[in-house]
Short mmCIF file of C-alpha atoms in Angstrom, two decimals:
data_model
loop_
_atom_site.label_atom_id
_atom_site.label_comp_id
_atom_site.label_asym_id
_atom_site.label_seq_id
_atom_site.Cartn_x
_atom_site.Cartn_y
_atom_site.Cartn_z
CA MET A 1218 -24.92 13.79 -0.06
CA THR A 1219 -23.85 13.28 3.48
CA SER A 1220 -27.58 13.35 4.57
CA ARG A 1221 -28.35 10.27 2.34
CA SER A 1222 -27.61 6.75 3.97
CA CYS A 1223 -25.57 4.39 1.86
CA LEU A 1224 -24.88 0.72 1.93
CA THR A 1225 -22.14 -0.75 -0.34
CA VAL A 1226 -22.40 -4.36 -1.42
CA ILE A 1227 -18.83 -5.56 -2.08
CA LEU A 1228 -18.79 -8.98 -4.08
CA ALA A 1229 -15.74 -10.77 -2.98
CA ALA A 1230 -16.56 -14.44 -3.20
CA GLY A 1231 -14.51 -15.23 -6.37
CA GLU A 1232 -11.94 -17.98 -5.93
CA GLY A 1233 -9.45 -16.38 -8.11
CA THR A 1234 -8.14 -19.64 -9.56
CA ARG A 1235 -6.11 -17.90 -12.28
CA MET A 1236 -3.95 -16.37 -9.56
CA LYS A 1237 -2.37 -19.78 -8.87
CA SER A 1238 -2.37 -18.98 -5.22
CA GLU A 1239 -3.71 -20.30 -1.93
CA LEU A 1240 -4.44 -16.81 -0.84
CA PRO A 1241 -7.77 -15.62 -1.92
CA LYS A 1242 -7.59 -13.21 -4.86
CA VAL A 1243 -8.92 -10.04 -3.17
CA LEU A 1244 -6.17 -10.42 -0.40
CA HIS A 1245 -3.35 -10.03 -2.81
CA MET A 1246 -1.53 -6.60 -2.37
CA ILE A 1247 -1.32 -3.44 -4.32
CA ALA A 1248 0.99 -0.85 -2.56
CA GLY A 1249 1.03 -2.84 0.65
CA LEU A 1250 -2.84 -3.01 0.93
CA PRO A 1251 -5.15 -5.96 -0.02
CA ILE A 1252 -7.25 -5.43 -3.18
CA VAL A 1253 -10.39 -5.59 -1.20
CA ALA A 1254 -9.21 -3.08 1.20
CA HIS A 1255 -8.53 -0.46 -1.63
CA VAL A 1256 -12.09 -1.06 -2.74
CA ALA A 1257 -13.31 -0.36 1.00
CA LYS A 1258 -11.12 2.74 1.12
CA ALA A 1259 -12.86 4.08 -2.09
CA VAL A 1260 -16.47 3.37 -0.93
CA THR A 1261 -15.97 4.79 2.66
CA GLY A 1262 -14.61 7.91 1.07
CA ALA A 1263 -17.89 8.18 -1.06
CA GLY A 1264 -20.01 7.91 2.15
CA GLY A 1265 -20.65 4.28 1.84
CA SER A 1266 -19.38 3.49 5.34
CA ASP A 1267 -21.82 0.56 5.91
CA ILE A 1268 -20.75 -2.41 3.89
CA ALA A 1269 -22.16 -5.89 3.14
CA LEU A 1270 -19.44 -8.20 2.36
CA VAL A 1271 -20.18 -11.08 0.15
CA VAL A 1272 -17.50 -13.91 0.71
CA GLY A 1273 -16.53 -17.21 -0.14
CA LYS A 1274 -13.07 -18.70 0.16
CA GLY A 1275 -11.03 -17.29 2.99
CA ALA A 1276 -13.93 -15.43 4.50
CA GLU A 1277 -12.52 -14.55 7.92
CA LYS A 1278 -9.24 -12.98 6.42
CA VAL A 1279 -11.33 -11.19 3.71
CA GLU A 1280 -13.48 -9.78 6.52
CA ALA A 1281 -10.42 -8.66 8.54
CA ALA A 1282 -8.89 -6.79 5.68
CA VAL A 1283 -12.10 -4.91 5.10
CA ARG A 1284 -12.82 -4.12 8.81
CA ALA A 1285 -9.43 -2.55 9.06
CA ILE A 1286 -10.69 0.11 6.81
CA ALA A 1287 -14.51 0.24 7.64
CA PRO A 1288 -15.66 -1.17 10.88
CA ASN A 1289 -19.34 -1.22 10.02
CA VAL A 1290 -19.22 -4.40 7.95
CA THR A 1291 -21.72 -7.27 7.74
CA VAL A 1292 -20.47 -10.62 6.20
CA HIS A 1293 -22.78 -12.83 3.75
CA GLU A 1294 -21.70 -16.03 2.55
CA GLN A 1295 -22.31 -17.13 -1.22
CA THR A 1296 -22.44 -20.73 -1.15
CA GLU A 1297 -23.53 -21.22 -4.76
CA ARG A 1298 -22.21 -19.28 -7.91
CA LEU A 1299 -25.49 -18.45 -9.71
CA GLY A 1300 -24.57 -14.92 -11.19
CA THR A 1301 -24.12 -11.47 -10.08
CA ALA A 1302 -27.52 -10.88 -9.00
CA HIS A 1303 -27.50 -13.94 -7.09
CA ALA A 1304 -24.49 -12.74 -5.43
CA VAL A 1305 -25.89 -9.25 -4.47
CA LEU A 1306 -28.94 -11.12 -3.01
CA ALA A 1307 -26.70 -13.02 -0.61
CA ALA A 1308 -26.61 -9.59 1.23
CA ARG A 1309 -30.51 -9.38 1.26
CA ASP A 1310 -30.62 -8.82 5.07
CA ALA A 1311 -28.29 -5.76 4.78
CA ILE A 1312 -30.20 -4.29 1.92
CA ALA A 1313 -33.42 -4.78 3.73
CA ARG A 1314 -32.32 -2.58 6.54
CA GLY A 1315 -33.40 0.34 4.28
CA TYR A 1316 -31.01 2.78 2.95
CA ASP A 1317 -31.19 5.68 0.37
CA ASP A 1318 -28.46 4.46 -1.80
CA VAL A 1319 -27.20 0.91 -2.54
CA LEU A 1320 -23.76 0.63 -4.31
CA VAL A 1321 -22.70 -2.74 -5.96
CA VAL A 1322 -18.83 -3.10 -6.52
CA PHE A 1323 -16.45 -5.78 -6.98
CA GLY A 1324 -13.89 -6.81 -4.51
CA ASP A 1325 -11.22 -7.25 -7.23
CA THR A 1326 -11.41 -3.67 -8.79
CA PRO A 1327 -8.73 -1.92 -6.58
CA LEU A 1328 -8.55 1.23 -8.83
CA ILE A 1329 -12.09 2.26 -8.28
CA GLU A 1330 -12.15 5.96 -7.20
CA THR A 1331 -14.14 7.77 -4.63
CA ALA A 1332 -15.04 10.53 -7.20
CA ALA A 1333 -16.71 7.87 -9.54
CA LEU A 1334 -18.88 6.36 -6.73
CA ALA A 1335 -19.69 9.75 -5.54
CA GLN A 1336 -20.79 10.59 -9.02
CA ALA A 1337 -23.10 7.58 -9.18
CA ARG A 1338 -24.71 8.56 -5.76
CA ALA A 1339 -25.20 12.14 -6.85
CA LYS A 1340 -27.41 10.74 -9.78
CA LEU A 1341 -29.53 8.79 -7.37
CA ALA A 1342 -29.89 11.98 -5.18
CA ASP A 1343 -31.05 13.75 -8.40
CA GLY A 1344 -33.93 11.10 -8.87
CA ALA A 1345 -32.30 8.13 -10.77
CA ASP A 1346 -33.44 4.76 -9.59
CA VAL A 1347 -30.65 2.73 -11.24
CA VAL A 1348 -27.12 4.15 -12.20
CA VAL A 1349 -24.93 2.08 -14.33
CA MET A 1350 -21.16 3.00 -14.38
CA GLY A 1351 -19.77 2.76 -17.99
CA PHE A 1352 -16.41 3.23 -19.55
CA ARG A 1353 -14.96 3.65 -22.95
CA PRO A 1354 -12.18 1.00 -23.64
CA ALA A 1355 -9.62 1.51 -26.45
CA GLY A 1356 -11.23 -1.57 -27.98
CA PRO A 1357 -14.69 -2.23 -26.97
CA ASN A 1358 -14.86 -5.82 -28.47
CA GLY A 1359 -16.07 -8.23 -26.00
CA TYR A 1360 -17.91 -5.86 -23.63
CA GLY A 1361 -21.49 -5.32 -23.27
CA ARG A 1362 -22.79 -1.90 -24.74
CA LEU A 1363 -24.71 0.68 -22.97
CA ILE A 1364 -27.83 1.49 -25.22
CA GLU A 1365 -29.04 5.11 -24.45
CA LYS A 1366 -31.83 7.08 -25.84
CA ASP A 1367 -32.45 10.68 -24.96
CA GLY A 1368 -30.28 10.49 -21.87
CA ARG A 1369 -32.16 7.22 -20.63
CA LEU A 1370 -30.25 3.95 -20.39
CA MET A 1371 -32.44 1.42 -22.30
CA ALA A 1372 -30.43 -1.65 -22.09
CA ILE A 1373 -27.10 -3.45 -21.57
CA ARG A 1374 -26.55 -5.40 -24.86
CA GLU A 1375 -24.07 -8.21 -24.77
CA GLU A 1376 -21.79 -8.15 -27.68
CA LYS A 1377 -22.92 -11.59 -29.06
CA ASP A 1378 -26.52 -10.07 -29.18
CA ALA A 1379 -25.79 -6.65 -30.28
CA SER A 1380 -26.56 -5.51 -33.91
CA ALA A 1381 -23.97 -3.95 -36.16
CA GLU A 1382 -25.05 -0.53 -35.36
CA GLU A 1383 -24.94 -1.31 -31.58
CA LYS A 1384 -21.46 -2.73 -31.80
CA GLN A 1385 -20.39 0.91 -32.96
CA ILE A 1386 -21.33 2.14 -29.45
CA GLY A 1387 -18.08 2.78 -27.49
CA LEU A 1388 -19.61 3.17 -23.94
CA CYS A 1389 -19.39 -0.23 -22.33
CA ASN A 1390 -20.76 -1.78 -19.17
CA GLY A 1391 -18.23 -1.61 -16.34
CA GLY A 1392 -20.33 -3.85 -14.04
CA LEU A 1393 -20.63 -1.29 -11.13
CA MET A 1394 -23.90 0.02 -10.27
CA ALA A 1395 -25.93 2.14 -7.94
CA LEU A 1396 -29.58 1.48 -6.91
CA ARG A 1397 -32.08 3.46 -5.20
CA GLY A 1398 -32.43 1.81 -1.67
CA LYS A 1399 -36.20 1.67 -1.36
CA SER A 1400 -36.67 -0.30 -4.76
CA ALA A 1401 -33.43 -2.18 -4.74
CA LEU A 1402 -34.86 -5.44 -3.42
CA SER A 1403 -38.00 -5.32 -5.62
CA LEU A 1404 -35.68 -4.97 -8.74
CA LEU A 1405 -33.34 -7.78 -7.64
CA ASP A 1406 -36.11 -10.16 -6.81
CA ARG A 1407 -37.69 -9.64 -10.30
CA ILE A 1408 -34.57 -10.95 -11.99
CA THR A 1409 -34.83 -14.53 -13.41
CA ASN A 1410 -32.37 -17.00 -14.62
CA ASN A 1411 -34.32 -17.61 -18.02
CA ASN A 1412 -31.13 -17.54 -20.03
CA ALA A 1413 -28.74 -20.03 -21.59
CA ASN A 1414 -26.56 -20.11 -18.55
CA GLY A 1415 -29.38 -20.41 -16.05
CA GLU A 1416 -27.78 -17.66 -14.05
CA TYR A 1417 -29.26 -14.36 -12.33
CA TYR A 1418 -27.51 -11.38 -14.01
CA LEU A 1419 -27.58 -8.12 -12.18
CA THR A 1420 -27.62 -6.32 -15.53
CA ASP A 1421 -31.12 -7.22 -16.06
CA VAL A 1422 -32.09 -4.63 -13.62
CA VAL A 1423 -31.84 -2.10 -16.38
CA GLU A 1424 -34.56 -3.48 -18.50
CA ILE A 1425 -36.73 -4.44 -15.42
CA ALA A 1426 -36.54 -0.94 -14.17
CA ASN A 1427 -37.42 0.55 -17.59
CA ALA A 1428 -40.37 -1.69 -17.87
CA GLY A 1429 -41.75 -0.32 -14.54
CA GLY A 1430 -41.12 3.28 -15.66
CA GLN A 1431 -38.25 3.96 -13.44
CA SER A 1432 -35.41 6.12 -14.12
CA VAL A 1433 -32.34 4.43 -15.46
CA VAL A 1434 -29.06 6.41 -16.47
CA ALA A 1435 -25.44 5.78 -17.16
CA ILE A 1436 -22.48 7.66 -16.22
CA GLU A 1437 -18.94 7.58 -17.67
CA ILE A 1438 -15.96 6.79 -15.53
CA SER A 1439 -12.26 6.27 -16.35
CA PRO A 1440 -11.58 2.75 -17.53
CA ASP A 1441 -9.01 2.28 -14.85
CA ASN A 1442 -11.85 2.27 -12.28
CA VAL A 1443 -13.24 -1.00 -13.67
CA ILE A 1444 -10.02 -3.03 -14.09
CA GLY A 1445 -10.51 -6.34 -12.46
CA ILE A 1446 -7.69 -8.56 -11.17
CA ASN A 1447 -7.67 -12.26 -12.34
CA THR A 1448 -3.96 -13.00 -12.81
CA ARG A 1449 -0.62 -12.01 -11.41
CA ALA A 1450 0.12 -10.24 -14.66
CA GLU A 1451 -2.90 -8.02 -14.03
CA LEU A 1452 -2.11 -7.47 -10.52
CA ALA A 1453 1.37 -5.90 -11.68
CA GLU A 1454 -0.44 -3.83 -14.33
CA ALA A 1455 -2.99 -2.35 -11.66
CA GLU A 1456 0.06 -1.72 -9.21
CA ALA A 1457 1.59 0.40 -11.94
CA ILE A 1458 -1.31 2.40 -12.55
CA TRP A 1459 -1.70 2.92 -8.83
CA GLN A 1460 1.69 4.11 -8.49
CA ASN A 1461 1.36 6.42 -11.56
CA ARG A 1462 -1.61 7.97 -9.79
CA MET A 1463 0.25 8.39 -6.57
CA ARG A 1464 3.31 9.85 -8.13
CA ARG A 1465 1.20 12.40 -10.10
CA ASP A 1466 -0.61 13.33 -6.90
CA MET A 1467 2.56 13.73 -4.92
CA MET A 1468 4.11 16.01 -7.67
CA MET A 1469 0.87 18.24 -7.95
CA ALA A 1470 1.15 18.51 -4.06
CA GLY A 1471 4.56 20.06 -4.31
CA VAL A 1472 6.95 17.04 -4.03
CA THR A 1473 9.87 17.03 -6.34
CA MET A 1474 10.78 13.83 -8.12
CA HIS A 1475 13.76 13.54 -10.26
CA ALA A 1476 12.76 10.14 -11.81
CA PRO A 1477 9.22 9.47 -10.59
CA GLU A 1478 8.92 6.32 -12.42
CA THR A 1479 11.61 4.68 -10.17
CA VAL A 1480 9.91 5.74 -6.86
CA PHE A 1481 7.36 3.43 -5.23
CA PHE A 1482 4.88 4.24 -2.54
CA SER A 1483 2.85 2.40 -0.11
CA HIS A 1484 -0.92 2.90 0.19
CA ASP A 1485 -0.42 5.37 3.34
CA THR A 1486 2.82 7.21 2.37
CA LEU A 1487 2.66 10.73 3.22
CA VAL A 1488 5.12 13.34 1.87
CA GLU A 1489 4.83 16.92 2.53
CA SER A 1490 5.57 19.65 0.08
CA ASP A 1491 9.11 20.81 -0.92
CA ALA A 1492 10.28 17.37 -0.11
CA ILE A 1493 12.84 16.08 -2.73
CA LEU A 1494 12.73 12.50 -3.74
CA GLU A 1495 15.80 11.26 -5.97
CA PRO A 1496 15.57 8.12 -8.13
CA ASN A 1497 15.11 4.50 -6.81
CA ILE A 1498 13.44 4.99 -3.49
CA VAL A 1499 10.99 2.43 -2.00
CA PHE A 1500 8.35 3.49 0.76
CA GLY A 1501 7.07 0.47 2.66
CA PRO A 1502 3.97 1.07 4.94
CA GLY A 1503 3.69 3.75 7.59
CA VAL A 1504 6.18 6.31 6.37
CA THR A 1505 5.95 10.09 6.72
CA VAL A 1506 8.22 12.62 5.13
CA ALA A 1507 8.12 16.23 6.45
CA ARG A 1508 8.33 19.44 4.46
CA GLY A 1509 11.96 20.11 2.86
CA ALA A 1510 13.38 16.66 3.44
CA VAL A 1511 15.74 15.42 0.81
CA ILE A 1512 15.70 11.68 0.22
CA HIS A 1513 18.75 10.57 -1.93
CA ALA A 1514 18.81 7.60 -4.17
CA PHE A 1515 18.45 3.77 -3.45
CA CYS A 1516 16.78 4.01 -0.05
CA TYR A 1517 14.08 1.81 1.60
CA PHE A 1518 11.64 3.01 4.39
CA GLU A 1519 9.15 1.37 6.44
CA GLY A 1520 7.31 2.51 9.68
CA ALA A 1521 9.47 5.59 9.54
CA LYS A 1522 9.18 9.30 10.41
CA ILE A 1523 11.46 11.72 8.55
CA GLY A 1524 11.47 15.37 10.00
CA ALA A 1525 11.50 18.60 8.18
CA ASN A 1526 14.62 19.48 6.20
CA ALA A 1527 16.06 15.99 7.22
CA ASN A 1528 18.76 14.48 4.77
CA VAL A 1529 18.67 10.74 4.20
CA GLY A 1530 20.66 8.52 1.97
CA PRO A 1531 21.87 7.43 -0.42
CA PHE A 1532 21.50 3.72 0.34
CA ALA A 1533 19.82 4.09 3.65
CA ARG A 1534 17.39 1.80 5.43
CA LEU A 1535 14.83 3.17 7.90
CA ARG A 1536 13.14 0.18 9.65
CA PRO A 1537 9.93 0.52 11.97
CA GLY A 1538 10.30 3.02 14.84
CA ALA A 1539 12.88 5.05 13.02
CA ASP A 1540 12.23 8.64 13.92
CA LEU A 1541 14.45 11.29 12.41
CA ALA A 1542 14.02 14.79 13.81
CA GLU A 1543 14.38 18.15 12.00
CA LYS A 1544 17.62 18.75 10.20
CA SER A 1545 19.05 15.41 11.03
CA LYS A 1546 21.26 13.35 8.64
CA VAL A 1547 21.36 9.48 8.08
CA GLY A 1548 23.78 8.98 5.32
CA ASN A 1549 24.87 6.25 3.06
CA PHE A 1550 24.79 2.57 4.15
CA VAL A 1551 23.07 3.35 7.50
CA GLU A 1552 20.25 1.42 9.04
CA VAL A 1553 18.20 2.82 11.83
CA LYS A 1554 15.43 0.73 13.65
CA ASN A 1555 13.32 1.78 16.55
CA ALA A 1556 15.60 4.85 17.30
CA VAL A 1557 15.12 8.51 17.72
CA VAL A 1558 17.86 10.74 15.80
CA GLY A 1559 17.75 14.18 17.40
CA ILE A 1560 17.54 17.67 15.69
CA GLY A 1561 20.69 18.26 13.75
CA ALA A 1562 22.16 14.96 14.78
CA LYS A 1563 24.36 13.17 12.03
CA VAL A 1564 24.75 9.39 11.31
CA ASN A 1565 26.67 9.81 8.08
CA HIS A 1566 27.76 6.46 6.88
CA LEU A 1567 28.29 2.61 7.45
CA THR A 1568 26.41 2.54 10.84
CA TYR A 1569 23.75 0.46 12.61
CA ILE A 1570 21.47 2.45 15.15
CA GLY A 1571 18.82 0.21 16.80
CA ASP A 1572 16.83 0.52 19.99
CA ALA A 1573 18.55 4.08 20.66
CA THR A 1574 18.10 7.82 21.23
CA ILE A 1575 20.49 10.23 19.86
CA GLY A 1576 20.58 13.79 21.14
CA ALA A 1577 20.48 16.86 19.10
CA ALA A 1578 23.60 17.81 17.27
CA ALA A 1579 25.31 14.54 18.07
CA ASN A 1580 27.61 12.96 15.54
CA ILE A 1581 28.13 9.35 14.98
CA GLY A 1582 31.21 8.12 13.13
CA ALA A 1583 31.56 5.65 10.52
CA GLY A 1584 31.09 1.99 11.42
CA ALA A 1585 29.88 2.74 14.83
CA ILE A 1586 27.04 0.36 16.01
CA THR A 1587 24.60 -0.05 18.87
CA CYS A 1588 24.63 -3.48 20.15
CA ASN A 1589 21.14 -3.70 21.28
CA TYR A 1590 20.43 -7.55 21.21
CA ASP A 1591 21.88 -10.01 23.67
CA GLY A 1592 20.20 -13.11 21.93
CA TYR A 1593 17.20 -12.94 24.18
CA ASN A 1594 16.24 -9.21 24.78
CA LYS A 1595 16.63 -5.81 23.23
CA HIS A 1596 18.34 -3.05 25.28
CA LEU A 1597 18.29 0.79 24.93
CA THR A 1598 21.44 2.91 24.07
CA GLU A 1599 20.93 6.75 25.12
CA ILE A 1600 23.17 8.99 23.56
CA GLY A 1601 23.06 12.70 24.76
CA ALA A 1602 23.25 16.03 22.99
CA ASN A 1603 26.46 17.06 21.35
CA VAL A 1604 28.02 13.75 21.85
CA PHE A 1605 30.78 12.60 19.51
CA VAL A 1606 31.29 8.87 18.80
CA GLY A 1607 34.18 7.91 16.90
CA SER A 1608 34.59 5.53 14.04
CA ASN A 1609 34.21 1.85 14.54
CA THR A 1610 32.77 2.08 18.16
CA SER A 1611 30.54 -0.52 19.65
CA LEU A 1612 27.84 0.70 22.24
CA VAL A 1613 26.94 -2.45 24.25
CA ALA A 1614 23.41 -1.72 25.62
CA PRO A 1615 21.99 -0.88 27.90
CA VAL A 1616 24.42 2.11 28.02
CA LYS A 1617 23.99 5.94 28.31
CA ILE A 1618 26.47 8.47 26.94
CA GLY A 1619 26.05 11.89 28.68
CA ASP A 1620 25.76 15.20 26.92
CA ASN A 1621 28.85 16.47 25.27
CA ALA A 1622 30.90 13.41 25.91
CA TYR A 1623 33.43 12.11 23.43
CA VAL A 1624 33.99 8.41 22.64
CA ALA A 1625 37.33 7.47 21.18
CA SER A 1626 37.31 5.60 17.81
CA GLY A 1627 37.52 1.92 17.96
CA SER A 1628 36.11 1.68 21.51
CA VAL A 1629 33.86 -0.96 22.85
CA ILE A 1630 31.62 0.88 25.59
CA THR A 1631 30.00 -1.30 28.08
CA ALA A 1632 29.52 1.29 31.00
CA ASN A 1633 27.82 4.55 31.07
CA VAL A 1634 29.78 7.63 30.08
CA PRO A 1635 29.31 10.74 32.11
CA ALA A 1636 28.51 14.24 30.50
CA ASP A 1637 31.53 16.08 29.16
CA ALA A 1638 33.76 12.84 29.75
CA LEU A 1639 36.27 11.14 27.33
CA ALA A 1640 35.85 7.38 27.05
CA PHE A 1641 38.36 4.83 25.66
CA GLY A 1642 37.36 1.20 25.48
CA ARG A 1643 40.20 -0.34 23.50
CA ALA A 1644 43.56 -2.24 24.15
CA ARG A 1645 46.70 -0.02 24.08
CA GLN A 1646 48.66 -0.29 20.91
CA GLU A 1647 52.20 -2.07 21.02
CA ILE A 1648 54.80 -2.32 18.51
CA LYS A 1649 57.06 -5.16 18.00
CA GLU A 1650 60.02 -4.42 15.75
CA GLY A 1651 60.89 -6.98 13.20
CA ARG A 1652 58.23 -9.30 14.10
CA ALA A 1653 56.47 -8.93 10.51
CA ILE A 1654 59.58 -10.86 9.05
CA GLU A 1655 59.15 -13.75 11.63
CA LEU A 1656 55.49 -13.95 10.88
CA ARG A 1657 55.93 -13.90 7.22
CA ALA A 1658 58.52 -16.85 7.24
CA ARG A 1659 56.07 -18.80 9.59
CA TYR A 1660 53.08 -18.45 7.44
CA ALA A 1661 54.96 -19.29 4.19
CA ALA A 1662 56.40 -22.50 5.82
CA ALA A 1663 52.83 -23.45 6.81
CA LYS A 1664 51.46 -22.84 3.37
CA LEU A 1665 54.38 -25.07 1.81
CA ALA A 1666 53.65 -27.83 4.34
CA LYS A 1667 49.96 -27.81 3.38
CA LYS A 1668 50.65 -28.12 -0.31
CA ALA A 1669 53.19 -31.00 0.46
CA ASP A 1670 50.31 -32.87 2.00
#
C-alpha cells in the first residue's frame, strides 16, 4: 500500500448556512480541532498525504486548517455549485498529475476513520477501478441504495427511483469514493448533467465504469464514518461520538476512568497506561499525562505536562506551560501557568504558581502566590529544592529562593533569599489591650448616624 501514490480530494466548499455562523462550516471544532482537519488527519493516516482541497467561503482559513495537518496541499476554488462531480473536477489539475489512487471525501465528515479509507485503497490495489463506501443505517429511508450482483456494484439507486425490492436493501451510499488514478479523469469527464436538477453527480461514475467493463465494488464501513455536519446539533452529536471513541481507546490502552462519560479529551491528548482519571475532567489541547499519574475530579488542563505518578486535583487548573515532574503534587484550587514543579514538590491547595520554577521536594503552603506580573511584563520566580514556603505568602517576582530556605507564613518577599536562610516579610504583631471596646462603640455610633441621615 505504501508504494502506491495517492491523492485525496477533500470537498470543502459548502457554505453551511444551517450552522447559522459567520465561520465556515468545516472550521467548527470537534475536540479542539476543525472538522476539516479531522478529515485531513484520517486521509494522511491512510497514505493520502497529497491533498487537493476544493474550497469556497473562507478559503484561506480552511486551507490553513488543512495545512496544519498535511503540508502537501493544493487549493482549488469551486465558483459554482453544479453537483459533486463538478466539485471534484475543480481539482482537475491535481488529478491530472497522475496518482495510483484518488480518494474523494467530504470536508464535513470528521468521523471518517483511517481504517475505512485504507480499506478502500486496498480494493484499488486488488484491481478495482471504482470503490464506493457504503454503510447500513438503522433506517435506510432517504438514502441511495447500493445495487450489487455477484460481488459487483451495478448501480447507486436513489430511493425515489428504487423499486420495492431495491428499497429492502440495507447497504446505502455513504458518498465517499475511491478511483483508480489512471482512469479517474476519463470517468469524471463522461458524467453529464442530464437530470432533473441539471447537476453533475459523482454517483454516475458507477454506471459509467460498469458500461466500460471496469471493476466497480462496494465496501461496508461504520455508519459513523459518513456522518456529515450541517447544524450545531449535529456538531454536538459528532463530538459525543468522537469522545466515546477516545474514551474507549484510552481504557483499552490501560487508562483507568471511573466515570468515562464525564471526561472530555482534546484531539491531541496523550495519557499513558496506569494513569487514573476521576470524574469530570476536561483536557484542552496540548496535554500529556505520564504513566501512573492520578487526576482527581473537576480539573481543567491545557498545554500541560503531567509527570509519572504525579497527583493532581481535585479542582486544579493547569494552564499552558505547566510542567509537573514525577511524583509532584498539585492539589485543590491550585492554578499553575508556565511553571515547572519539580520532582516530589507539593503545591497542595489554594495557590497560584505562574512563571516559576519549583525545585525538588519543595513545599508551597496554602494561599501562597507568585506575583509574576507588574502590569507590563511577566517575571520569573525561582524556588529551590527542599524550600518551605509558608501559607499566605506573596513572592514578588523577579525573586529567587535558595535551596533549603524557609519562608515564614504571611510574608511578602521582594528580595532574594539565600540557601538555608529563614525569611520574614511581614509587620511585627502588636496588642492594644481594650481597643476592641473602643472600636465597637465608634463603629456602632457611625452606623446609627448613617441611619439617621
